[in-house]
PDB file of C-alpha atoms in Angstrom:
ATOM      1  CA  ASP A   1       0.809  -8.292 -18.660  1.00 63.00           C
ATOM      2  CA  ALA A   2      -2.345  -6.381 -18.613  1.00 66.00           C
ATOM      3  CA  LYS A   3      -2.144  -3.751 -15.470  1.00 79.00           C
ATOM      4  CA  THR A   4      -5.007  -3.033 -12.820  1.00 87.00           C
ATOM      5  CA  THR A   5      -5.804  -0.185 -10.558  1.00 90.00           C
ATOM      6  CA  GLN A   6      -7.699  -0.574  -7.306  1.00 94.00           C
ATOM      7  CA  PRO A   7      -8.274   1.806  -4.559  1.00 95.00           C
ATOM      8  CA  ASN A   8      -5.781   1.252  -1.838  1.00 94.00           C
ATOM      9  CA  SER A   9      -8.803   1.228   0.923  1.00 96.00           C
ATOM     10  CA  MET A  10     -12.130   1.448   1.569  1.00 97.00           C
ATOM     11  CA  GLU A  11     -14.588   1.405   4.482  1.00 96.00           C
ATOM     12  CA  SER A  12     -17.743  -0.345   4.659  1.00 95.00           C
ATOM     13  CA  ASN A  13     -20.164  -0.416   7.537  1.00 95.00           C
ATOM     14  CA  GLU A  14     -21.008  -3.954   8.724  1.00 96.00           C
ATOM     15  CA  GLU A  15     -24.304  -5.568   7.292  1.00 95.00           C
ATOM     16  CA  GLU A  16     -24.007  -3.179   4.429  1.00 95.00           C
ATOM     17  CA  PRO A  17     -22.921  -3.850   0.723  1.00 95.00           C
ATOM     18  CA  VAL A  18     -19.489  -3.157  -0.459  1.00 96.00           C
ATOM     19  CA  HIS A  19     -18.642  -2.677  -4.172  1.00 97.00           C
ATOM     20  CA  LEU A  20     -15.191  -2.981  -4.861  1.00 97.00           C
ATOM     21  CA  PRO A  21     -14.263  -1.563  -8.530  1.00 96.00           C
ATOM     22  CA  CYS A  22     -11.412  -2.678 -10.572  1.00 95.00           C
ATOM     23  CA  ASN A  23      -9.909  -1.031 -13.494  1.00 93.00           C
ATOM     24  CA  HIS A  24      -8.044  -3.757 -15.940  1.00 87.00           C
ATOM     25  CA  SER A  25      -7.914  -1.470 -19.158  1.00 82.00           C
ATOM     26  CA  THR A  26      -5.334  -3.478 -20.866  1.00 79.00           C
ATOM     27  CA  ILE A  27      -6.942  -6.766 -20.091  1.00 80.00           C
ATOM     28  CA  SER A  28      -6.881  -9.011 -23.453  1.00 78.00           C
ATOM     29  CA  GLY A  29     -10.262 -10.539 -24.812  1.00 75.00           C
ATOM     30  CA  THR A  30      -9.458 -14.192 -23.452  1.00 77.00           C
ATOM     31  CA  ASP A  31      -7.861 -13.197 -20.142  1.00 82.00           C
ATOM     32  CA  TYR A  32      -9.945 -14.441 -17.164  1.00 86.00           C
ATOM     33  CA  ILE A  33     -10.367 -12.059 -14.064  1.00 90.00           C
ATOM     34  CA  HIS A  34      -9.797 -13.323 -10.645  1.00 92.00           C
ATOM     35  CA  TRP A  35     -10.320 -12.108  -7.038  1.00 95.00           C
ATOM     36  CA  TYR A  36      -8.739 -12.918  -4.377  1.00 96.00           C
ATOM     37  CA  ARG A  37      -8.550 -11.925  -0.836  1.00 97.00           C
ATOM     38  CA  GLN A  38      -6.024 -11.817   2.133  1.00 96.00           C
ATOM     39  CA  LEU A  39      -7.459 -12.249   5.260  1.00 95.00           C
ATOM     40  CA  PRO A  40      -4.320 -10.564   8.570  1.00 90.00           C
ATOM     41  CA  SER A  41      -1.654 -12.750   8.403  1.00 89.00           C
ATOM     42  CA  GLN A  42      -2.853 -15.743   5.879  1.00 93.00           C
ATOM     43  CA  GLY A  43      -1.920 -16.456   2.459  1.00 95.00           C
ATOM     44  CA  PRO A  44      -4.473 -14.935  -0.733  1.00 95.00           C
ATOM     45  CA  GLU A  45      -7.695 -16.934  -0.702  1.00 95.00           C
ATOM     46  CA  TYR A  46      -9.490 -17.609  -3.801  1.00 94.00           C
ATOM     47  CA  VAL A  47     -12.656 -15.547  -3.855  1.00 96.00           C
ATOM     48  CA  ILE A  48     -14.103 -15.581  -7.492  1.00 94.00           C
ATOM     49  CA  HIS A  49     -13.426 -15.490 -11.052  1.00 92.00           C
ATOM     50  CA  GLY A  50     -15.419 -14.793 -14.573  1.00 90.00           C
ATOM     51  CA  LEU A  51     -14.703 -13.517 -18.285  1.00 88.00           C
ATOM     52  CA  THR A  52     -17.617 -11.900 -19.646  1.00 86.00           C
ATOM     53  CA  SER A  53     -20.700 -11.915 -17.709  1.00 83.00           C
ATOM     54  CA  ASN A  54     -21.103 -11.764 -14.470  1.00 89.00           C
ATOM     55  CA  VAL A  55     -20.977 -14.289 -11.560  1.00 91.00           C
ATOM     56  CA  ASN A  56     -22.342 -15.370  -8.320  1.00 91.00           C
ATOM     57  CA  ASN A  57     -21.168 -17.901  -5.832  1.00 90.00           C
ATOM     58  CA  ARG A  58     -21.486 -18.026  -2.115  1.00 87.00           C
ATOM     59  CA  MET A  59     -18.764 -15.585  -1.370  1.00 86.00           C
ATOM     60  CA  ALA A  60     -19.457 -12.618  -3.602  1.00 93.00           C
ATOM     61  CA  SER A  61     -20.761 -11.779  -6.764  1.00 96.00           C
ATOM     62  CA  LEU A  62     -18.810 -10.384  -9.683  1.00 96.00           C
ATOM     63  CA  ALA A  63     -20.140  -7.644 -12.170  1.00 95.00           C
ATOM     64  CA  ILE A  64     -17.869  -6.842 -15.265  1.00 93.00           C
ATOM     65  CA  ALA A  65     -18.363  -4.236 -17.351  1.00 92.00           C
ATOM     66  CA  GLU A  66     -19.647  -4.702 -20.896  1.00 90.00           C
ATOM     67  CA  ASP A  67     -16.438  -3.388 -22.668  1.00 89.00           C
ATOM     68  CA  ARG A  68     -14.186  -5.643 -19.546  1.00 89.00           C
ATOM     69  CA  LYS A  69     -11.832  -2.778 -18.978  1.00 89.00           C
ATOM     70  CA  SER A  70     -13.251  -3.067 -15.269  1.00 92.00           C
ATOM     71  CA  SER A  71     -14.839  -5.345 -13.063  1.00 94.00           C
ATOM     72  CA  THR A  72     -16.148  -4.860  -9.581  1.00 96.00           C
ATOM     73  CA  LEU A  73     -16.466  -7.345  -6.888  1.00 97.00           C
ATOM     74  CA  ILE A  74     -19.775  -6.811  -4.911  1.00 97.00           C
ATOM     75  CA  LEU A  75     -20.244  -8.268  -1.122  1.00 96.00           C
ATOM     76  CA  HIS A  76     -23.971  -7.809  -0.303  1.00 93.00           C
ATOM     77  CA  ARG A  77     -23.581  -7.890   2.978  1.00 94.00           C
ATOM     78  CA  ALA A  78     -20.332  -7.390   4.789  1.00 95.00           C
ATOM     79  CA  THR A  79     -19.131  -8.774   8.022  1.00 95.00           C
ATOM     80  CA  LEU A  80     -16.502  -7.907  10.137  1.00 95.00           C
ATOM     81  CA  ARG A  81     -14.763 -11.280   8.905  1.00 94.00           C
ATOM     82  CA  ASP A  82     -14.411  -9.869   5.204  1.00 96.00           C
ATOM     83  CA  ALA A  83     -12.191  -7.262   6.569  1.00 96.00           C
ATOM     84  CA  ALA A  84      -9.356  -7.907   4.193  1.00 97.00           C
ATOM     85  CA  VAL A  85      -7.029  -6.972   1.250  1.00 96.00           C
ATOM     86  CA  TYR A  86      -8.904  -7.436  -2.232  1.00 97.00           C
ATOM     87  CA  TYR A  87      -7.035  -8.212  -5.190  1.00 95.00           C
ATOM     88  CA  CYS A  88      -8.278  -8.395  -9.006  1.00 93.00           C
ATOM     89  CA  THR A  89      -5.537 -10.187 -11.174  1.00 90.00           C
ATOM     90  CA  PRO A  90      -6.225 -11.027 -14.342  1.00 85.00           C
ATOM     91  CA  ARG A  91      -4.722 -14.226 -15.941  1.00 78.00           C
ATOM     92  CA  ALA A  92      -2.772 -13.077 -19.041  1.00 71.00           C
ATOM     93  CA  SER A  93      -4.087 -15.418 -21.786  1.00 68.00           C
ATOM     94  CA  GLY A  94      -1.714 -18.240 -22.524  1.00 72.00           C
ATOM     95  CA  THR A  95       0.638 -18.008 -19.330  1.00 77.00           C
ATOM     96  CA  TYR A  96      -0.369 -18.427 -16.238  1.00 80.00           C
ATOM     97  CA  LYS A  97       0.975 -15.498 -14.874  1.00 81.00           C
ATOM     98  CA  TYR A  98      -0.920 -13.631 -11.875  1.00 85.00           C
ATOM     99  CA  ILE A  99      -0.278 -10.413 -11.190  1.00 83.00           C
ATOM    100  CA  PHE A 100      -1.494  -9.185  -8.116  1.00 86.00           C
ATOM    101  CA  GLY A 101      -0.600  -5.502  -7.108  1.00 78.00           C
ATOM    102  CA  THR A 102      -1.272  -3.969  -3.585  1.00 82.00           C
ATOM    103  CA  GLY A 103      -4.885  -4.337  -3.653  1.00 92.00           C
ATOM    104  CA  THR A 104      -7.637  -2.542  -1.995  1.00 96.00           C
ATOM    105  CA  ARG A 105      -7.677  -3.174   2.070  1.00 96.00           C
ATOM    106  CA  LEU A 106     -11.076  -3.415   2.874  1.00 97.00           C
ATOM    107  CA  LYS A 107     -12.202  -1.961   6.675  1.00 97.00           C
ATOM    108  CA  VAL A 108     -15.566  -3.354   8.049  1.00 96.00           C
ATOM    109  CA  LEU A 109     -17.012  -0.900  10.790  1.00 95.00           C
ATOM    110  CA  ALA A 110     -19.330  -2.392  13.403  1.00 92.00           C
TER     111      ALA A 110
ATOM    112  CA  ASP B   1      -6.346 -32.728   1.863  1.00 63.00           C
ATOM    113  CA  ALA B   2      -3.495 -30.665   3.804  1.00 81.00           C
ATOM    114  CA  GLY B   3      -3.310 -27.755   1.635  1.00 94.00           C
ATOM    115  CA  VAL B   4       0.046 -26.032   0.186  1.00 97.00           C
ATOM    116  CA  ILE B   5       2.763 -26.433   3.279  1.00 97.00           C
ATOM    117  CA  GLN B   6       5.387 -24.358   3.336  1.00 97.00           C
ATOM    118  CA  SER B   7       8.217 -23.938   5.955  1.00 96.00           C
ATOM    119  CA  PRO B   8       9.607 -22.790   7.941  1.00 97.00           C
ATOM    120  CA  ARG B   9       6.976 -19.946   9.302  1.00 96.00           C
ATOM    121  CA  HIS B  10       9.632 -17.840  10.632  1.00 97.00           C
ATOM    122  CA  GLU B  11      13.376 -17.398   9.522  1.00 97.00           C
ATOM    123  CA  VAL B  12      15.837 -14.669  11.363  1.00 97.00           C
ATOM    124  CA  THR B  13      18.842 -14.611   9.903  1.00 96.00           C
ATOM    125  CA  GLU B  14      22.227 -12.471   9.139  1.00 97.00           C
ATOM    126  CA  MET B  15      22.965 -10.226   6.266  1.00 97.00           C
ATOM    127  CA  GLY B  16      25.538 -12.737   4.211  1.00 97.00           C
ATOM    128  CA  GLN B  17      23.919 -15.868   4.987  1.00 97.00           C
ATOM    129  CA  GLU B  18      22.152 -18.576   2.863  1.00 97.00           C
ATOM    130  CA  VAL B  19      18.365 -18.733   3.173  1.00 98.00           C
ATOM    131  CA  THR B  20      15.832 -21.788   1.713  1.00 98.00           C
ATOM    132  CA  LEU B  21      12.568 -21.987   1.858  1.00 98.00           C
ATOM    133  CA  ARG B  22      10.568 -25.151   0.986  1.00 98.00           C
ATOM    134  CA  CYS B  23       6.870 -25.592  -0.246  1.00 98.00           C
ATOM    135  CA  LYS B  24       5.012 -28.791  -0.777  1.00 98.00           C
ATOM    136  CA  PRO B  25       2.303 -28.195  -3.078  1.00 97.00           C
ATOM    137  CA  ILE B  26      -1.397 -29.998  -2.986  1.00 96.00           C
ATOM    138  CA  SER B  27      -1.232 -33.463  -4.617  1.00 95.00           C
ATOM    139  CA  GLY B  28      -2.188 -33.532  -8.268  1.00 93.00           C
ATOM    140  CA  HIS B  29      -1.482 -29.873  -9.132  1.00 94.00           C
ATOM    141  CA  ASP B  30       0.446 -29.454 -12.341  1.00 92.00           C
ATOM    142  CA  TYR B  31       1.549 -25.468 -11.550  1.00 94.00           C
ATOM    143  CA  LEU B  32       3.639 -23.865  -8.747  1.00 96.00           C
ATOM    144  CA  PHE B  33       4.528 -20.427  -8.263  1.00 96.00           C
ATOM    145  CA  TRP B  34       6.575 -18.290  -5.442  1.00 97.00           C
ATOM    146  CA  TYR B  35       5.627 -14.903  -4.582  1.00 96.00           C
ATOM    147  CA  ARG B  36       7.017 -12.349  -2.391  1.00 96.00           C
ATOM    148  CA  GLN B  37       5.031  -9.755  -0.344  1.00 95.00           C
ATOM    149  CA  THR B  38       6.535  -6.567   1.100  1.00 93.00           C
ATOM    150  CA  MET B  39       4.441  -3.172   2.322  1.00 88.00           C
ATOM    151  CA  MET B  40       5.927  -1.185  -0.881  1.00 87.00           C
ATOM    152  CA  ARG B  41       5.464  -3.471  -3.496  1.00 87.00           C
ATOM    153  CA  GLY B  42       2.794  -5.631  -2.839  1.00 88.00           C
ATOM    154  CA  LEU B  43       2.368  -9.026  -4.074  1.00 91.00           C
ATOM    155  CA  GLU B  44       5.058  -9.924  -6.762  1.00 91.00           C
ATOM    156  CA  LEU B  45       5.305 -13.325  -8.749  1.00 92.00           C
ATOM    157  CA  LEU B  46       9.277 -14.224  -8.539  1.00 96.00           C
ATOM    158  CA  ILE B  47       8.904 -17.535 -10.710  1.00 96.00           C
ATOM    159  CA  TYR B  48       6.481 -20.401 -11.615  1.00 95.00           C
ATOM    160  CA  PHE B  49       6.921 -24.118 -12.800  1.00 96.00           C
ATOM    161  CA  ASN B  50       4.813 -26.440 -14.721  1.00 94.00           C
ATOM    162  CA  ASN B  51       5.236 -30.001 -14.176  1.00 94.00           C
ATOM    163  CA  ASN B  52       8.536 -28.986 -12.481  1.00 95.00           C
ATOM    164  CA  VAL B  53       9.854 -27.145 -15.532  1.00 96.00           C
ATOM    165  CA  PRO B  54      10.623 -23.320 -14.634  1.00 96.00           C
ATOM    166  CA  ILE B  55       8.195 -21.789 -16.831  1.00 93.00           C
ATOM    167  CA  ASP B  56       8.664 -17.768 -16.181  1.00 92.00           C
ATOM    168  CA  ASP B  57      11.364 -16.152 -13.617  1.00 94.00           C
ATOM    169  CA  SER B  58      11.427 -12.726 -15.206  1.00 92.00           C
ATOM    170  CA  GLY B  59      10.088 -11.892 -11.693  1.00 92.00           C
ATOM    171  CA  MET B  60      13.286 -13.207  -9.809  1.00 95.00           C
ATOM    172  CA  PRO B  61      15.171 -10.072  -8.291  1.00 88.00           C
ATOM    173  CA  GLU B  62      18.304 -10.972  -9.345  1.00 86.00           C
ATOM    174  CA  ASP B  63      21.240 -13.995  -9.600  1.00 91.00           C
ATOM    175  CA  ARG B  64      21.135 -14.583  -5.517  1.00 95.00           C
ATOM    176  CA  PHE B  65      17.881 -15.618  -5.901  1.00 97.00           C
ATOM    177  CA  SER B  66      17.124 -19.406  -7.069  1.00 97.00           C
ATOM    178  CA  ALA B  67      14.321 -21.934  -7.603  1.00 98.00           C
ATOM    179  CA  LYS B  68      14.393 -25.652  -8.107  1.00 97.00           C
ATOM    180  CA  MET B  69      11.523 -27.870  -8.002  1.00 97.00           C
ATOM    181  CA  PRO B  70      13.184 -31.760  -7.914  1.00 96.00           C
ATOM    182  CA  ASN B  71       9.627 -33.419  -8.025  1.00 95.00           C
ATOM    183  CA  ALA B  72       6.233 -32.657  -8.129  1.00 95.00           C
ATOM    184  CA  SER B  73       5.516 -32.753  -4.411  1.00 95.00           C
ATOM    185  CA  PHE B  74       8.678 -30.260  -3.464  1.00 96.00           C
ATOM    186  CA  SER B  75      10.250 -26.899  -4.128  1.00 98.00           C
ATOM    187  CA  THR B  76      12.676 -24.741  -2.665  1.00 98.00           C
ATOM    188  CA  LEU B  77      13.567 -21.090  -3.037  1.00 98.00           C
ATOM    189  CA  LYS B  78      17.036 -20.015  -2.037  1.00 98.00           C
ATOM    190  CA  ILE B  79      18.775 -16.697  -1.274  1.00 97.00           C
ATOM    191  CA  GLN B  80      22.622 -16.780  -1.795  1.00 97.00           C
ATOM    192  CA  PRO B  81      24.272 -14.647   0.041  1.00 96.00           C
ATOM    193  CA  SER B  82      20.683 -13.155   2.101  1.00 96.00           C
ATOM    194  CA  GLU B  83      20.473  -9.151   2.215  1.00 96.00           C
ATOM    195  CA  PRO B  84      18.378  -6.874   4.618  1.00 97.00           C
ATOM    196  CA  ARG B  85      16.160  -6.114   1.737  1.00 95.00           C
ATOM    197  CA  ASP B  86      15.267  -9.515   0.872  1.00 97.00           C
ATOM    198  CA  SER B  87      13.324  -8.928   4.295  1.00 97.00           C
ATOM    199  CA  ALA B  88       9.390  -9.771   3.045  1.00 97.00           C
ATOM    200  CA  VAL B  89       6.870 -12.572   3.616  1.00 97.00           C
ATOM    201  CA  TYR B  90       7.786 -15.623   0.845  1.00 98.00           C
ATOM    202  CA  PHE B  91       4.085 -17.437  -0.023  1.00 98.00           C
ATOM    203  CA  CYS B  92       4.414 -20.382  -2.453  1.00 97.00           C
ATOM    204  CA  ALA B  93       0.849 -21.438  -4.202  1.00 96.00           C
ATOM    205  CA  SER B  94       0.047 -24.072  -6.551  1.00 96.00           C
ATOM    206  CA  SER B  95      -2.888 -24.655  -9.128  1.00 93.00           C
ATOM    207  CA  ARG B  96      -4.306 -27.856 -11.460  1.00 91.00           C
ATOM    208  CA  GLN B  97      -4.160 -26.534 -14.921  1.00 84.00           C
ATOM    209  CA  GLY B  98      -7.317 -24.666 -16.557  1.00 76.00           C
ATOM    210  CA  LEU B  99      -7.984 -21.393 -18.028  1.00 66.00           C
ATOM    211  CA  TRP B 100     -10.205 -21.125 -14.575  1.00 71.00           C
ATOM    212  CA  GLU B 101      -8.206 -23.022 -12.459  1.00 82.00           C
ATOM    213  CA  LYS B 102      -7.421 -21.057  -8.979  1.00 89.00           C
ATOM    214  CA  LEU B 103      -4.449 -20.676  -7.058  1.00 92.00           C
ATOM    215  CA  PHE B 104      -4.385 -22.215  -3.708  1.00 95.00           C
ATOM    216  CA  PHE B 105      -1.759 -20.518  -1.390  1.00 96.00           C
ATOM    217  CA  GLY B 106       0.250 -21.707   1.781  1.00 96.00           C
ATOM    218  CA  SER B 107       0.602 -19.326   4.539  1.00 95.00           C
ATOM    219  CA  GLY B 108       4.075 -18.014   3.882  1.00 97.00           C
ATOM    220  CA  THR B 109       7.376 -17.676   5.074  1.00 98.00           C
ATOM    221  CA  GLN B 110       8.429 -14.645   7.353  1.00 98.00           C
ATOM    222  CA  LEU B 111      11.926 -13.830   6.430  1.00 98.00           C
ATOM    223  CA  SER B 112      14.064 -11.201   8.224  1.00 98.00           C
ATOM    224  CA  VAL B 113      17.815 -10.391   6.850  1.00 97.00           C
ATOM    225  CA  LEU B 114      19.357  -8.292  10.018  1.00 96.00           C
TER     226      LEU B 114
END
């Protein structure tokens, strides 16, 4: 299973962009990279996923390094509602195993 | 769409008692997952099913834990006997089949074993 490394915590000011990094150096060529976030007292919710190229949706953008050993989740304008724990989880190819780890706790300052 | 439904929302029990957690996945989803979350270990995958069949139970901590999926709309996670170190939030999630398909999580069951 691919291992991931994320910072334990990050802070951002409201209305500013946030870049959340994830290292997944052991990822294989066909593993999709998924990002989820967990708001307080809730289950994780899907944010975005990608394979090789950068991806955008209404919640965030995902920038994937050319060698796919790392990725960055970008929140373009952080709001107080974005305060959560963010997980990157490569999906092991050929399986449905999503390994979450401990994630990055994002604090948004008003 | 009602989402993934877990019950109970909270469970408090005494050490040695049997605990049963329940999950109803989203209709039409082929995969069901059980996760456990603690401060120390984060979110751990315990077991997952495909079409009601257990595929990977390598995350189940020990024989005290068992999971079943008797049909496509119901799954249980049982702990017998329970121990204080089993205290955690247990999440159930489901997804459709597909490389890009996302997980949908329930609200979790907060288990406290005294």
